[in-house]
Amino acid sequence: LIEENTITAIDDSPSTFRLSADSVHNASNEYVTPGFIDMHVHIGDPRFGVPAEYQYLLWLAHGVTSVRDAGCLGGRPEWWIEQRELSGQNQIVAPRIFAYKRIFDVPSTRQAIDTGFDGIKLISVQNLETIRAITSLAHKNGLFVMTHNSTPFPIDELSEVGVDTMEHWYGLPESLSEGRLPMRYSDVYRAGDEQEYFRYCGGIWKSAAHFGK
């Protein structure tokens, strides 16, 4: 039984089915699950040229009922807050939206807090103490911190200074490797090519430290 977007009861015995509802759907040979959460999306990102309305319908059609925008790139920062509120009020057909603003320093973190974002996306900050100050400020104001790690620090060090989640596993190989060194790449590796990066990620285990180190 689903009431106001929540599974409130389950009766798996057809012979003793006692639940009543306004509408009944025969879900034989189907699955009923809570909505999926996509933890990394880019709503209306001008780089992709896909309207937000199309993305919303595509996600919902595939069972995604909540999304986390990783950066809120392009346009007015307030637009994502407006979309989040409209979705929450069922004024638009869209998943629930959690808006994380891309930031670079403490002032941009304060701006994200004042604008009403749910979290921040940390990128291109090269100083651990600055990162600690950013995460502390964010957490004190109820914001979570994600990172697209473009620093020289392994992910475990970023976790120690307050980063909550990592994207694309940047920094993970370095935290696992013997001597905490970067992954081994070919001589023609291009650091800015994410697909190239992912292709080499499978080799992480070859340079990983033995268990217990």
CSV table of N, CA and C in Angstrom, one decimal, residues 47-123:
chain,number,residue,atom,x,y,z
A,47,ARG,N,26.7,22.6,-21.0
A,47,ARG,CA,27.6,21.8,-21.8
A,47,ARG,C,26.9,20.7,-22.5
A,48,PHE,N,25.8,20.2,-22.1
A,48,PHE,CA,25.1,19.1,-22.7
A,48,PHE,C,24.0,19.4,-23.6
A,49,GLY,N,23.4,20.7,-23.4
A,49,GLY,CA,22.4,21.1,-24.3
A,49,GLY,C,21.1,20.3,-24.2
A,50,VAL,N,20.8,19.8,-23.0
A,50,VAL,CA,19.6,19.0,-22.7
A,50,VAL,C,18.7,19.8,-21.8
A,51,PRO,N,17.5,20.1,-22.1
A,51,PRO,CA,16.6,20.9,-21.2
A,51,PRO,C,16.4,20.1,-19.9
A,52,ALA,N,16.3,20.9,-18.8
A,52,ALA,CA,16.0,20.3,-17.5
A,52,ALA,C,14.7,19.5,-17.5
A,53,GLU,N,13.7,20.0,-18.2
A,53,GLU,CA,12.4,19.3,-18.2
A,53,GLU,C,12.5,17.9,-18.8
A,54,TYR,N,13.3,17.7,-19.8
A,54,TYR,CA,13.6,16.4,-20.4
A,54,TYR,C,14.3,15.5,-19.4
A,55,GLN,N,15.3,16.0,-18.7
A,55,GLN,CA,16.0,15.2,-17.8
A,55,GLN,C,15.1,14.8,-16.6
A,56,TYR,N,14.2,15.6,-16.2
A,56,TYR,CA,13.3,15.3,-15.1
A,56,TYR,C,12.5,14.1,-15.5
A,57,LEU,N,11.9,14.2,-16.7
A,57,LEU,CA,11.0,13.1,-17.2
A,57,LEU,C,11.8,11.8,-17.4
A,58,LEU,N,13.0,11.9,-17.9
A,58,LEU,CA,13.8,10.7,-18.1
A,58,LEU,C,14.2,10.0,-16.8
A,59,TRP,N,14.5,10.8,-15.8
A,59,TRP,CA,14.9,10.2,-14.5
A,59,TRP,C,13.6,9.6,-13.9
A,60,LEU,N,12.5,10.2,-13.9
A,60,LEU,CA,11.3,9.7,-13.3
A,60,LEU,C,10.9,8.4,-14.0
A,61,ALA,N,11.0,8.4,-15.3
A,61,ALA,CA,10.6,7.2,-16.1
A,61,ALA,C,11.5,6.0,-15.7
A,62,HIS,N,12.7,6.2,-15.2
A,62,HIS,CA,13.6,5.1,-14.8
A,62,HIS,C,13.6,4.9,-13.3
A,63,GLY,N,12.6,5.5,-12.6
A,63,GLY,CA,12.4,5.2,-11.2
A,63,GLY,C,13.3,6.1,-10.3
A,64,VAL,N,13.9,7.1,-10.8
A,64,VAL,CA,14.8,8.0,-10.0
A,64,VAL,C,13.9,9.1,-9.5
A,65,THR,N,13.7,9.2,-8.2
A,65,THR,CA,12.8,10.1,-7.6
A,65,THR,C,13.5,11.2,-6.8
A,66,SER,N,14.8,11.1,-6.6
A,66,SER,CA,15.6,12.1,-6.0
A,66,SER,C,16.9,12.2,-6.7
A,67,VAL,N,17.4,13.5,-6.9
A,67,VAL,CA,18.7,13.7,-7.5
A,67,VAL,C,19.5,14.7,-6.7
A,68,ARG,N,20.8,14.6,-6.8
A,68,ARG,CA,21.7,15.6,-6.2
A,68,ARG,C,22.5,16.2,-7.3
A,69,ASP,N,22.3,17.5,-7.5
A,69,ASP,CA,23.0,18.3,-8.5
A,69,ASP,C,24.4,18.6,-8.0
A,70,ALA,N,25.4,18.1,-8.8
A,70,ALA,CA,26.8,18.2,-8.4
A,70,ALA,C,27.5,19.4,-8.9
A,71,GLY,N,27.1,20.6,-8.4
A,71,GLY,CA,27.8,21.8,-8.9
A,71,GLY,C,26.9,22.9,-9.2
A,72,CYS,N,25.7,22.6,-9.7
A,72,CYS,CA,24.7,23.7,-10.2
A,72,CYS,C,25.4,24.7,-11.1
A,73,LEU,N,25.8,24.2,-12.2
A,73,LEU,CA,26.7,24.9,-13.2
A,73,LEU,C,25.9,25.7,-14.2
A,74,GLY,N,26.2,26.9,-14.4
A,74,GLY,CA,25.5,27.7,-15.5
A,74,GLY,C,24.3,28.4,-14.9
A,75,GLY,N,24.0,29.6,-15.4
A,75,GLY,CA,22.8,30.3,-14.9
A,75,GLY,C,22.8,30.9,-13.6
A,76,ARG,N,21.7,31.4,-13.1
A,76,ARG,CA,21.6,32.0,-11.8
A,76,ARG,C,21.7,31.0,-10.7
A,77,PRO,N,22.4,31.2,-9.6
A,77,PRO,CA,22.4,30.2,-8.5
A,77,PRO,C,21.0,29.9,-8.0
A,78,GLU,N,20.2,31.0,-7.9
A,78,GLU,CA,18.9,30.9,-7.3
A,78,GLU,C,18.0,30.0,-8.1
A,79,TRP,N,18.3,29.7,-9.4
A,79,TRP,CA,17.4,28.9,-10.3
A,79,TRP,C,17.3,27.5,-9.7
A,80,TRP,N,18.4,26.9,-9.2
A,80,TRP,CA,18.3,25.6,-8.6
A,80,TRP,C,17.5,25.5,-7.4
A,81,ILE,N,17.6,26.6,-6.6
A,81,ILE,CA,16.8,26.7,-5.4
A,81,ILE,C,15.3,26.8,-5.7
A,82,GLU,N,15.0,27.5,-6.7
A,82,GLU,CA,13.6,27.7,-7.2
A,82,GLU,C,13.1,26.3,-7.7
A,83,GLN,N,13.9,25.6,-8.5
A,83,GLN,CA,13.5,24.3,-9.0
A,83,GLN,C,13.3,23.3,-7.9
A,84,ARG,N,14.1,23.4,-6.9
A,84,ARG,CA,14.0,22.5,-5.7
A,84,ARG,C,12.7,22.7,-5.0
A,85,GLU,N,12.3,24.0,-4.8
A,85,GLU,CA,11.1,24.4,-4.1
A,85,GLU,C,9.9,24.0,-4.9
A,86,LEU,N,9.9,24.2,-6.3
A,86,LEU,CA,8.8,23.9,-7.1
A,86,LEU,C,8.6,22.4,-7.1
A,87,SER,N,9.6,21.6,-7.2
A,87,SER,CA,9.5,20.2,-7.1
A,87,SER,C,8.9,19.7,-5.8
A,88,GLY,N,9.4,20.3,-4.7
A,88,GLY,CA,8.9,19.9,-3.4
A,88,GLY,C,7.5,20.2,-3.2
A,89,GLN,N,7.0,21.2,-3.9
A,89,GLN,CA,5.6,21.6,-3.8
A,89,GLN,C,4.7,21.0,-4.9
A,90,ASN,N,5.3,20.1,-5.7
A,90,ASN,CA,4.6,19.4,-6.8
A,90,ASN,C,4.1,20.4,-7.8
A,91,GLN,N,4.8,21.5,-8.0
A,91,GLN,CA,4.4,22.5,-9.0
A,91,GLN,C,5.0,22.2,-10.3
A,92,ILE,N,6.0,21.3,-10.4
A,92,ILE,CA,6.6,20.8,-11.6
A,92,ILE,C,6.8,19.3,-11.5
A,93,VAL,N,6.8,18.7,-12.7
A,93,VAL,CA,7.0,17.2,-12.7
A,93,VAL,C,8.5,17.0,-12.7
A,94,ALA,N,9.1,16.6,-11.5
A,94,ALA,CA,10.5,16.5,-11.4
A,94,ALA,C,10.8,15.7,-10.1
A,95,PRO,N,12.0,15.0,-10.0
A,95,PRO,CA,12.4,14.4,-8.8
A,95,PRO,C,12.6,15.4,-7.7
A,96,ARG,N,12.8,14.9,-6.5
A,96,ARG,CA,13.2,15.8,-5.4
A,96,ARG,C,14.7,16.2,-5.8
A,97,ILE,N,15.0,17.5,-5.5
A,97,ILE,CA,16.3,18.0,-5.9
A,97,ILE,C,17.1,18.4,-4.6
A,98,PHE,N,18.3,18.0,-4.6
A,98,PHE,CA,19.3,18.4,-3.6
A,98,PHE,C,20.3,19.2,-4.3
A,99,ALA,N,20.5,20.4,-4.0
A,99,ALA,CA,21.3,21.3,-4.8
A,99,ALA,C,22.6,21.6,-4.1
A,100,TYR,N,23.7,21.2,-4.7
A,100,TYR,CA,25.1,21.4,-4.2
A,100,TYR,C,25.8,22.4,-5.1
A,101,LYS,N,26.3,23.5,-4.5
A,101,LYS,CA,26.9,24.5,-5.3
A,101,LYS,C,28.4,24.3,-5.4
A,102,ARG,N,28.9,24.5,-6.6
A,102,ARG,CA,30.4,24.4,-6.7
A,102,ARG,C,31.1,25.7,-6.1
A,103,ILE,N,32.1,25.4,-5.2
A,103,ILE,CA,32.7,26.5,-4.6
A,103,ILE,C,34.2,26.4,-4.7
A,104,PHE,N,34.9,27.5,-4.4
A,104,PHE,CA,36.4,27.5,-4.6
A,104,PHE,C,37.1,28.0,-3.3
A,105,ASP,N,36.4,28.6,-2.4
A,105,ASP,CA,37.0,29.2,-1.2
A,105,ASP,C,36.0,29.5,-0.1
A,106,VAL,N,36.4,30.1,1.0
A,106,VAL,CA,35.5,30.4,2.1
A,106,VAL,C,34.4,31.4,1.7
A,107,PRO,N,34.7,32.5,1.0
A,107,PRO,CA,33.7,33.4,0.6
A,107,PRO,C,32.6,32.8,-0.3
A,108,SER,N,33.0,31.9,-1.2
A,108,SER,CA,31.9,31.3,-2.1
A,108,SER,C,31.1,30.3,-1.3
A,109,THR,N,31.7,29.7,-0.2
A,109,THR,CA,31.0,28.8,0.7
A,109,THR,C,29.9,29.6,1.4
A,110,ARG,N,30.3,30.8,1.9
A,110,ARG,CA,29.3,31.7,2.6
A,110,ARG,C,28.2,32.0,1.7
A,111,GLN,N,28.5,32.3,0.4
A,111,GLN,CA,27.5,32.7,-0.6
A,111,GLN,C,26.5,31.5,-0.8
A,112,ALA,N,27.1,30.3,-0.9
A,112,ALA,CA,26.2,29.1,-1.0
A,112,ALA,C,25.3,28.9,0.1
A,113,ILE,N,25.8,29.2,1.3
A,113,ILE,CA,25.0,29.1,2.6
A,113,ILE,C,23.8,30.1,2.5
A,114,ASP,N,24.2,31.4,2.2
A,114,ASP,CA,23.2,32.4,2.2
A,114,ASP,C,22.1,32.2,1.1
A,115,THR,N,22.5,31.6,0.0
A,115,THR,CA,21.6,31.4,-1.1
A,115,THR,C,20.6,30.3,-0.8
A,116,GLY,N,21.0,29.4,0.1
A,116,GLY,CA,20.1,28.3,0.5
A,116,GLY,C,20.4,26.9,-0.1
A,117,PHE,N,21.6,26.7,-0.5
A,117,PHE,CA,22.0,25.4,-1.1
A,117,PHE,C,22.0,24.3,0.0
A,118,ASP,N,21.8,23.1,-0.4
A,118,ASP,CA,21.8,21.9,0.5
A,118,ASP,C,23.2,21.5,0.8
A,119,GLY,N,24.1,21.8,-0.1
A,119,GLY,CA,25.5,21.3,0.1
A,119,GLY,C,26.4,22.1,-0.8
A,120,ILE,N,27.7,21.8,-0.7
A,120,ILE,CA,28.7,22.4,-1.6
A,120,ILE,C,29.5,21.3,-2.3
A,121,LYS,N,30.1,21.7,-3.5
A,121,LYS,CA,31.0,20.8,-4.2
A,121,LYS,C,32.3,21.5,-4.2
A,122,LEU,N,33.3,20.8,-3.6
A,122,LEU,CA,34.6,21.4,-3.4
A,122,LEU,C,35.5,21.0,-4.6
A,123,ILE,N,36.2,22.0,-5.2
A,123,ILE,CA,37.0,21.7,-6.3
A,123,ILE,C,38.1,22.8,-6.4
